[in-house]
PDB file of C-alpha atoms in Angstrom:
ATOM      1  CA  ASP F  12     -39.703 233.493-182.674  1.00 60.00           C
ATOM      2  CA  ALA F  13     -42.801 235.174-183.317  1.00 61.00           C
ATOM      3  CA  LYS F  14     -43.534 238.156-181.214  1.00 84.00           C
ATOM      4  CA  THR F  15     -46.455 238.312-179.172  1.00 91.00           C
ATOM      5  CA  THR F  16     -48.870 241.164-178.014  1.00 93.00           C
ATOM      6  CA  GLN F  17     -50.863 240.965-174.876  1.00 95.00           C
ATOM      7  CA  PRO F  18     -52.672 243.841-173.079  1.00 96.00           C
ATOM      8  CA  PRO F  19     -50.544 245.037-170.040  1.00 94.00           C
ATOM      9  CA  SER F  20     -53.224 244.325-167.417  1.00 96.00           C
ATOM     10  CA  MET F  21     -56.589 242.811-166.839  1.00 97.00           C
ATOM     11  CA  ASP F  22     -59.045 242.503-163.803  1.00 96.00           C
ATOM     12  CA  CYS F  23     -61.310 239.719-163.267  1.00 96.00           C
ATOM     13  CA  ALA F  24     -63.895 238.968-160.252  1.00 96.00           C
ATOM     14  CA  GLU F  25     -63.166 236.126-158.051  1.00 96.00           C
ATOM     15  CA  GLY F  26     -65.184 232.906-159.298  1.00 96.00           C
ATOM     16  CA  ARG F  27     -65.569 234.203-162.673  1.00 96.00           C
ATOM     17  CA  ALA F  28     -63.764 233.094-165.813  1.00 97.00           C
ATOM     18  CA  ALA F  29     -60.742 234.999-166.701  1.00 97.00           C
ATOM     19  CA  ASN F  30     -60.083 235.336-170.668  1.00 98.00           C
ATOM     20  CA  LEU F  31     -56.531 236.519-171.396  1.00 97.00           C
ATOM     21  CA  PRO F  32     -55.882 237.179-174.885  1.00 97.00           C
ATOM     22  CA  CYS F  33     -52.754 237.017-177.030  1.00 96.00           C
ATOM     23  CA  ASN F  34     -52.197 238.142-180.594  1.00 95.00           C
ATOM     24  CA  HIS F  35     -49.344 236.493-182.532  1.00 92.00           C
ATOM     25  CA  SER F  36     -50.234 237.338-186.072  1.00 92.00           C
ATOM     26  CA  THR F  37     -46.455 236.342-187.515  1.00 89.00           C
ATOM     27  CA  ILE F  38     -46.619 232.845-186.123  1.00 89.00           C
ATOM     28  CA  SER F  39     -45.299 230.115-188.414  1.00 85.00           C
ATOM     29  CA  GLY F  40     -46.742 226.806-188.790  1.00 83.00           C
ATOM     30  CA  ASN F  41     -44.146 224.913-186.477  1.00 80.00           C
ATOM     31  CA  GLU F  42     -44.525 227.456-184.034  1.00 84.00           C
ATOM     32  CA  TYR F  43     -46.310 226.524-180.417  1.00 87.00           C
ATOM     33  CA  VAL F  44     -48.283 228.609-178.157  1.00 91.00           C
ATOM     34  CA  TYR F  45     -47.125 228.552-174.670  1.00 91.00           C
ATOM     35  CA  TRP F  46     -48.595 230.110-171.488  1.00 94.00           C
ATOM     36  CA  TYR F  47     -46.599 230.652-168.251  1.00 94.00           C
ATOM     37  CA  ARG F  48     -47.363 232.918-165.218  1.00 95.00           C
ATOM     38  CA  GLN F  49     -45.346 234.356-162.835  1.00 94.00           C
ATOM     39  CA  ILE F  50     -46.646 234.932-159.287  1.00 92.00           C
ATOM     40  CA  HIS F  51     -44.629 238.164-157.742  1.00 86.00           C
ATOM     41  CA  SER F  52     -40.976 237.129-158.119  1.00 83.00           C
ATOM     42  CA  GLN F  53     -41.537 233.662-158.082  1.00 90.00           C
ATOM     43  CA  GLY F  54     -40.233 231.397-160.962  1.00 92.00           C
ATOM     44  CA  PRO F  55     -42.495 231.242-164.046  1.00 92.00           C
ATOM     45  CA  GLN F  56     -44.777 228.414-163.919  1.00 93.00           C
ATOM     46  CA  TYR F  57     -45.818 226.537-166.867  1.00 90.00           C
ATOM     47  CA  ILE F  58     -49.572 226.535-167.520  1.00 93.00           C
ATOM     48  CA  ILE F  59     -50.308 224.942-170.990  1.00 92.00           C
ATOM     49  CA  HIS F  60     -49.260 224.868-174.427  1.00 90.00           C
ATOM     50  CA  GLY F  61     -50.793 223.970-178.026  1.00 90.00           C
ATOM     51  CA  LEU F  62     -50.114 224.104-181.598  1.00 88.00           C
ATOM     52  CA  LYS F  63     -53.460 224.403-183.318  1.00 88.00           C
ATOM     53  CA  ASN F  64     -55.937 222.445-181.797  1.00 87.00           C
ATOM     54  CA  ASN F  65     -57.757 223.452-178.545  1.00 92.00           C
ATOM     55  CA  GLU F  66     -56.317 222.143-175.234  1.00 93.00           C
ATOM     56  CA  THR F  67     -57.303 221.921-171.762  1.00 94.00           C
ATOM     57  CA  ASN F  68     -55.863 220.786-168.463  1.00 92.00           C
ATOM     58  CA  GLU F  69     -56.284 220.923-164.850  1.00 92.00           C
ATOM     59  CA  MET F  70     -55.294 224.642-164.715  1.00 93.00           C
ATOM     60  CA  ALA F  71     -56.669 226.146-167.855  1.00 96.00           C
ATOM     61  CA  SER F  72     -57.941 226.218-171.297  1.00 97.00           C
ATOM     62  CA  LEU F  73     -56.007 227.278-174.526  1.00 96.00           C
ATOM     63  CA  ILE F  74     -58.126 228.358-177.389  1.00 97.00           C
ATOM     64  CA  ILE F  75     -56.538 228.986-180.438  1.00 95.00           C
ATOM     65  CA  THR F  76     -58.071 230.462-183.584  1.00 96.00           C
ATOM     66  CA  GLU F  77     -58.338 228.772-186.954  1.00 94.00           C
ATOM     67  CA  ASP F  78     -55.829 230.910-188.539  1.00 94.00           C
ATOM     68  CA  ARG F  79     -53.602 230.765-185.443  1.00 94.00           C
ATOM     69  CA  LYS F  80     -53.034 234.592-185.326  1.00 94.00           C
ATOM     70  CA  SER F  81     -54.291 234.734-181.746  1.00 95.00           C
ATOM     71  CA  SER F  82     -55.080 232.884-178.657  1.00 96.00           C
ATOM     72  CA  THR F  83     -57.052 232.872-175.541  1.00 97.00           C
ATOM     73  CA  LEU F  84     -56.169 231.641-172.118  1.00 97.00           C
ATOM     74  CA  ILE F  85     -58.858 230.990-170.022  1.00 98.00           C
ATOM     75  CA  LEU F  86     -59.026 230.334-166.248  1.00 97.00           C
ATOM     76  CA  PRO F  87     -62.523 228.869-165.674  1.00 96.00           C
ATOM     77  CA  HIS F  88     -63.155 230.204-161.992  1.00 95.00           C
ATOM     78  CA  ALA F  89     -60.401 232.516-161.121  1.00 96.00           C
ATOM     79  CA  THR F  90     -59.210 232.604-157.293  1.00 96.00           C
ATOM     80  CA  LEU F  91     -57.136 235.453-155.663  1.00 96.00           C
ATOM     81  CA  ARG F  92     -54.177 233.011-156.197  1.00 95.00           C
ATOM     82  CA  ASP F  93     -54.395 233.692-159.655  1.00 97.00           C
ATOM     83  CA  THR F  94     -53.150 237.056-159.646  1.00 97.00           C
ATOM     84  CA  ALA F  95     -50.166 237.050-161.248  1.00 96.00           C
ATOM     85  CA  VAL F  96     -48.263 238.073-164.633  1.00 94.00           C
ATOM     86  CA  TYR F  97     -49.523 235.975-167.680  1.00 96.00           C
ATOM     87  CA  TYR F  98     -46.834 235.408-170.520  1.00 94.00           C
ATOM     88  CA  CYS F  99     -47.740 234.216-173.930  1.00 94.00           C
ATOM     89  CA  ILE F 100     -45.052 232.856-175.871  1.00 91.00           C
ATOM     90  CA  VAL F 101     -44.495 231.362-179.284  1.00 86.00           C
ATOM     91  CA  ARG F 102     -41.363 229.174-180.104  1.00 80.00           C
ATOM     92  CA  ILE F 103     -40.206 226.592-182.578  1.00 71.00           C
ATOM     93  CA  TYR F 104     -39.564 223.208-180.726  1.00 63.00           C
ATOM     94  CA  GLY F 105     -36.223 222.042-181.458  1.00 59.00           C
ATOM     95  CA  GLY F 106     -34.972 225.577-182.276  1.00 58.00           C
ATOM     96  CA  ALA F 107     -31.246 226.203-181.602  1.00 58.00           C
ATOM     97  CA  THR F 108     -31.636 227.230-178.169  1.00 59.00           C
ATOM     98  CA  ASN F 109     -35.019 226.035-177.319  1.00 66.00           C
ATOM     99  CA  LYS F 110     -35.105 229.394-175.178  1.00 69.00           C
ATOM    100  CA  LEU F 111     -38.287 230.971-174.365  1.00 76.00           C
ATOM    101  CA  ILE F 112     -38.887 234.780-175.371  1.00 78.00           C
ATOM    102  CA  PHE F 113     -40.654 236.432-172.631  1.00 80.00           C
ATOM    103  CA  GLY F 114     -42.326 239.699-173.011  1.00 80.00           C
ATOM    104  CA  THR F 115     -43.926 241.846-170.420  1.00 81.00           C
ATOM    105  CA  GLY F 116     -47.107 240.076-170.263  1.00 91.00           C
ATOM    106  CA  THR F 117     -50.421 240.563-168.764  1.00 95.00           C
ATOM    107  CA  LEU F 118     -50.818 241.345-165.059  1.00 95.00           C
ATOM    108  CA  LEU F 119     -54.097 239.672-163.971  1.00 97.00           C
ATOM    109  CA  ALA F 120     -55.558 241.141-160.916  1.00 97.00           C
ATOM    110  CA  VAL F 121     -58.399 238.945-159.362  1.00 97.00           C
ATOM    111  CA  GLN F 122     -60.867 241.115-157.412  1.00 95.00           C
ATOM    112  CA  PRO F 123     -62.626 239.488-154.247  1.00 94.00           C
TER     113      PRO F 123
ATOM    114  CA  ASP J 143     -41.502 223.788-158.324  1.00 49.00           C
ATOM    115  CA  ALA J 144     -40.187 221.975-155.689  1.00 64.00           C
ATOM    116  CA  ASP J 145     -38.186 219.581-158.101  1.00 91.00           C
ATOM    117  CA  VAL J 146     -35.995 222.349-158.812  1.00 95.00           C
ATOM    118  CA  THR J 147     -34.080 224.178-156.340  1.00 96.00           C
ATOM    119  CA  GLN J 148     -31.799 227.273-156.177  1.00 97.00           C
ATOM    120  CA  THR J 149     -29.115 228.515-153.490  1.00 97.00           C
ATOM    121  CA  PRO J 150     -29.109 230.893-152.338  1.00 97.00           C
ATOM    122  CA  ARG J 151     -32.407 232.268-152.462  1.00 96.00           C
ATOM    123  CA  ASN J 152     -31.089 235.832-151.657  1.00 96.00           C
ATOM    124  CA  ARG J 153     -27.309 237.330-151.849  1.00 97.00           C
ATOM    125  CA  ILE J 154     -25.846 240.692-151.513  1.00 97.00           C
ATOM    126  CA  THR J 155     -22.416 241.014-152.549  1.00 96.00           C
ATOM    127  CA  LYS J 156     -20.025 243.680-153.522  1.00 96.00           C
ATOM    128  CA  THR J 157     -18.543 244.748-156.696  1.00 97.00           C
ATOM    129  CA  GLY J 158     -15.741 242.520-157.647  1.00 97.00           C
ATOM    130  CA  LYS J 159     -16.611 239.674-155.753  1.00 96.00           C
ATOM    131  CA  ARG J 160     -16.877 236.346-157.186  1.00 96.00           C
ATOM    132  CA  ILE J 161     -20.198 234.587-156.912  1.00 96.00           C
ATOM    133  CA  MET J 162     -21.691 231.150-157.508  1.00 97.00           C
ATOM    134  CA  LEU J 163     -25.459 230.466-157.986  1.00 98.00           C
ATOM    135  CA  GLU J 164     -26.465 226.805-157.721  1.00 97.00           C
ATOM    136  CA  CYS J 165     -29.253 225.053-159.515  1.00 98.00           C
ATOM    137  CA  SER J 166     -29.994 221.232-158.676  1.00 97.00           C
ATOM    138  CA  GLN J 167     -33.076 219.302-160.066  1.00 96.00           C
ATOM    139  CA  THR J 168     -34.594 215.895-159.285  1.00 94.00           C
ATOM    140  CA  LYS J 169     -36.720 215.880-162.526  1.00 89.00           C
ATOM    141  CA  GLY J 170     -34.296 213.814-164.367  1.00 90.00           C
ATOM    142  CA  HIS J 171     -34.131 216.298-167.234  1.00 89.00           C
ATOM    143  CA  ASP J 172     -31.091 216.569-169.338  1.00 89.00           C
ATOM    144  CA  ARG J 173     -31.544 220.077-170.501  1.00 90.00           C
ATOM    145  CA  MET J 174     -31.023 223.179-168.067  1.00 94.00           C
ATOM    146  CA  TYR J 175     -31.208 226.656-168.410  1.00 94.00           C
ATOM    147  CA  TRP J 176     -30.058 229.964-166.476  1.00 96.00           C
ATOM    148  CA  TYR J 177     -32.211 233.185-167.113  1.00 95.00           C
ATOM    149  CA  ARG J 178     -31.924 236.495-165.244  1.00 95.00           C
ATOM    150  CA  GLN J 179     -34.949 239.135-165.150  1.00 93.00           C
ATOM    151  CA  ASP J 180     -34.843 242.620-164.643  1.00 91.00           C
ATOM    152  CA  PRO J 181     -37.805 244.949-164.043  1.00 81.00           C
ATOM    153  CA  GLY J 182     -39.602 245.404-167.259  1.00 73.00           C
ATOM    154  CA  LEU J 183     -37.295 243.402-169.403  1.00 74.00           C
ATOM    155  CA  GLY J 184     -39.010 239.885-168.957  1.00 80.00           C
ATOM    156  CA  LEU J 185     -36.435 236.915-168.767  1.00 87.00           C
ATOM    157  CA  ARG J 186     -33.353 236.703-170.867  1.00 89.00           C
ATOM    158  CA  LEU J 187     -31.170 233.702-171.404  1.00 90.00           C
ATOM    159  CA  ILE J 188     -27.608 233.666-170.178  1.00 94.00           C
ATOM    160  CA  TYR J 189     -26.363 230.068-170.749  1.00 94.00           C
ATOM    161  CA  TYR J 190     -28.108 226.574-171.402  1.00 93.00           C
ATOM    162  CA  SER J 191     -26.851 223.079-171.454  1.00 93.00           C
ATOM    163  CA  PHE J 192     -28.582 220.118-173.102  1.00 89.00           C
ATOM    164  CA  ASP J 193     -26.504 217.724-171.409  1.00 89.00           C
ATOM    165  CA  VAL J 194     -23.754 217.289-169.204  1.00 91.00           C
ATOM    166  CA  LYS J 195     -20.868 217.702-172.007  1.00 91.00           C
ATOM    167  CA  ASP J 196     -22.804 220.402-173.635  1.00 92.00           C
ATOM    168  CA  ILE J 197     -22.699 224.280-172.654  1.00 94.00           C
ATOM    169  CA  ASN J 198     -23.969 227.177-174.865  1.00 92.00           C
ATOM    170  CA  LYS J 199     -23.989 230.820-174.673  1.00 92.00           C
ATOM    171  CA  GLY J 200     -27.514 232.613-174.497  1.00 90.00           C
ATOM    172  CA  GLU J 201     -28.144 236.029-175.496  1.00 86.00           C
ATOM    173  CA  ILE J 202     -26.205 237.779-172.372  1.00 93.00           C
ATOM    174  CA  SER J 203     -23.542 235.663-171.491  1.00 95.00           C
ATOM    175  CA  ASP J 204     -20.904 238.100-170.947  1.00 95.00           C
ATOM    176  CA  GLY J 205     -19.585 238.474-167.298  1.00 95.00           C
ATOM    177  CA  TYR J 206     -20.892 234.833-166.593  1.00 97.00           C
ATOM    178  CA  SER J 207     -19.820 231.368-166.600  1.00 97.00           C
ATOM    179  CA  VAL J 208     -21.410 228.058-166.065  1.00 97.00           C
ATOM    180  CA  SER J 209     -20.453 224.707-164.939  1.00 97.00           C
ATOM    181  CA  ARG J 210     -22.530 221.449-165.366  1.00 96.00           C
ATOM    182  CA  GLN J 211     -21.291 219.321-162.552  1.00 91.00           C
ATOM    183  CA  ALA J 212     -23.823 216.454-163.235  1.00 94.00           C
ATOM    184  CA  GLN J 213     -27.161 215.941-164.723  1.00 93.00           C
ATOM    185  CA  ALA J 214     -28.883 217.211-161.954  1.00 95.00           C
ATOM    186  CA  LYS J 215     -26.628 220.282-160.987  1.00 97.00           C
ATOM    187  CA  PHE J 216     -26.104 223.424-163.265  1.00 97.00           C
ATOM    188  CA  SER J 217     -24.024 226.503-161.501  1.00 98.00           C
ATOM    189  CA  LEU J 218     -23.835 230.034-162.647  1.00 98.00           C
ATOM    190  CA  SER J 219     -20.696 232.201-161.723  1.00 97.00           C
ATOM    191  CA  LEU J 220     -20.046 235.674-161.604  1.00 96.00           C
ATOM    192  CA  GLU J 221     -16.432 235.934-161.696  1.00 92.00           C
ATOM    193  CA  SER J 222     -16.268 239.564-160.825  1.00 96.00           C
ATOM    194  CA  ALA J 223     -19.745 240.828-160.231  1.00 96.00           C
ATOM    195  CA  ILE J 224     -20.784 244.590-160.908  1.00 96.00           C
ATOM    196  CA  PRO J 225     -23.992 246.515-159.889  1.00 96.00           C
ATOM    197  CA  ASN J 226     -25.741 245.861-163.305  1.00 95.00           C
ATOM    198  CA  GLN J 227     -25.700 242.315-162.653  1.00 96.00           C
ATOM    199  CA  THR J 228     -28.283 242.821-159.823  1.00 96.00           C
ATOM    200  CA  ALA J 229     -31.352 240.991-160.770  1.00 96.00           C
ATOM    201  CA  LEU J 230     -33.606 238.086-160.168  1.00 96.00           C
ATOM    202  CA  TYR J 231     -31.893 234.854-161.361  1.00 97.00           C
ATOM    203  CA  PHE J 232     -33.847 231.771-162.314  1.00 97.00           C
ATOM    204  CA  CYS J 233     -32.960 228.267-163.313  1.00 97.00           C
ATOM    205  CA  ALA J 234     -35.145 226.182-165.340  1.00 94.00           C
ATOM    206  CA  THR J 235     -35.052 222.219-166.852  1.00 92.00           C
ATOM    207  CA  SER J 236     -36.725 220.450-169.679  1.00 88.00           C
ATOM    208  CA  ASP J 237     -37.092 217.182-171.220  1.00 81.00           C
ATOM    209  CA  PRO J 238     -37.425 217.037-175.050  1.00 73.00           C
ATOM    210  CA  ARG J 239     -38.909 213.513-175.119  1.00 67.00           C
ATOM    211  CA  LEU J 240     -41.793 212.953-177.249  1.00 48.00           C
ATOM    212  CA  THR J 241     -45.453 212.524-175.562  1.00 51.00           C
ATOM    213  CA  GLY J 242     -48.807 212.147-176.485  1.00 46.00           C
ATOM    214  CA  THR J 243     -50.782 213.390-179.627  1.00 47.00           C
ATOM    215  CA  GLN J 244     -49.837 214.847-182.878  1.00 47.00           C
ATOM    216  CA  ASP J 245     -50.150 218.304-181.658  1.00 46.00           C
ATOM    217  CA  ARG J 246     -48.659 217.539-178.395  1.00 48.00           C
ATOM    218  CA  ARG J 247     -45.543 215.377-179.441  1.00 45.00           C
ATOM    219  CA  SER J 248     -43.247 218.018-178.886  1.00 51.00           C
ATOM    220  CA  THR J 249     -43.254 219.429-175.384  1.00 63.00           C
ATOM    221  CA  ASP J 250     -39.570 220.226-173.914  1.00 74.00           C
ATOM    222  CA  THR J 251     -41.617 222.348-171.564  1.00 81.00           C
ATOM    223  CA  GLN J 252     -39.463 224.534-169.062  1.00 87.00           C
ATOM    224  CA  TYR J 253     -39.862 224.163-165.370  1.00 90.00           C
ATOM    225  CA  PHE J 254     -38.339 227.119-162.941  1.00 94.00           C
ATOM    226  CA  GLY J 255     -36.764 227.232-159.786  1.00 95.00           C
ATOM    227  CA  PRO J 256     -37.931 229.845-157.089  1.00 95.00           C
ATOM    228  CA  GLY J 257     -35.138 232.123-158.220  1.00 96.00           C
ATOM    229  CA  THR J 258     -32.178 233.906-156.540  1.00 97.00           C
ATOM    230  CA  ARG J 259     -32.343 237.380-155.819  1.00 96.00           C
ATOM    231  CA  LEU J 260     -28.852 238.856-156.416  1.00 97.00           C
ATOM    232  CA  THR J 261     -27.665 242.487-155.257  1.00 96.00           C
ATOM    233  CA  VAL J 262     -24.476 244.028-156.143  1.00 96.00           C
ATOM    234  CA  LEU J 263     -23.380 247.102-154.395  1.00 95.00           C
TER     235      LEU J 263
END
């Protein structure tokens, strides 16, 4: 599975959009980009995933660059409850283990 | 996710004791996983099971064993607990069925339980 690089921490004002970047320059054509978040010691929560097209759901939007070497998770109107560690993960569907490789993620602090 | 439950939520035990952590799910997923999380190391896969008759070791299975009693239940055992097994343990489930559009045809998204905090003294 490709490795990802994320900034260790970011701040965002409540009500503003939070844009969390992720670099995955070694991603291969059959690897998906997944985003999870973990609110202090709780179980990781699935947010969104995509292959090459941009995706949007009720939680967030995922923007993947045309070369697929980076992506951005967008929380359109951040709230205090969005304070969490956000993990960007790339993986092949159908691999031997289907395991998720979690890096150290980005700690997003939403400020009032 | 309330569909995935773990018991106990917290446990303190002593070195050498046998411990069982249990995971139950009502999502109807065939695939289940056990991870552990240590500070600064992210989550690491211990064991996984793609169906009731399938058990596989993950990257850190030494010192652990599992039992898949039914589709909905996957237990993790520490036969003889040691202090470096102190960690947060998470169970997860997934479903590999096809969905949606070309780009999203393969989900197999993993959904996690609330975790068990285990301390081995």
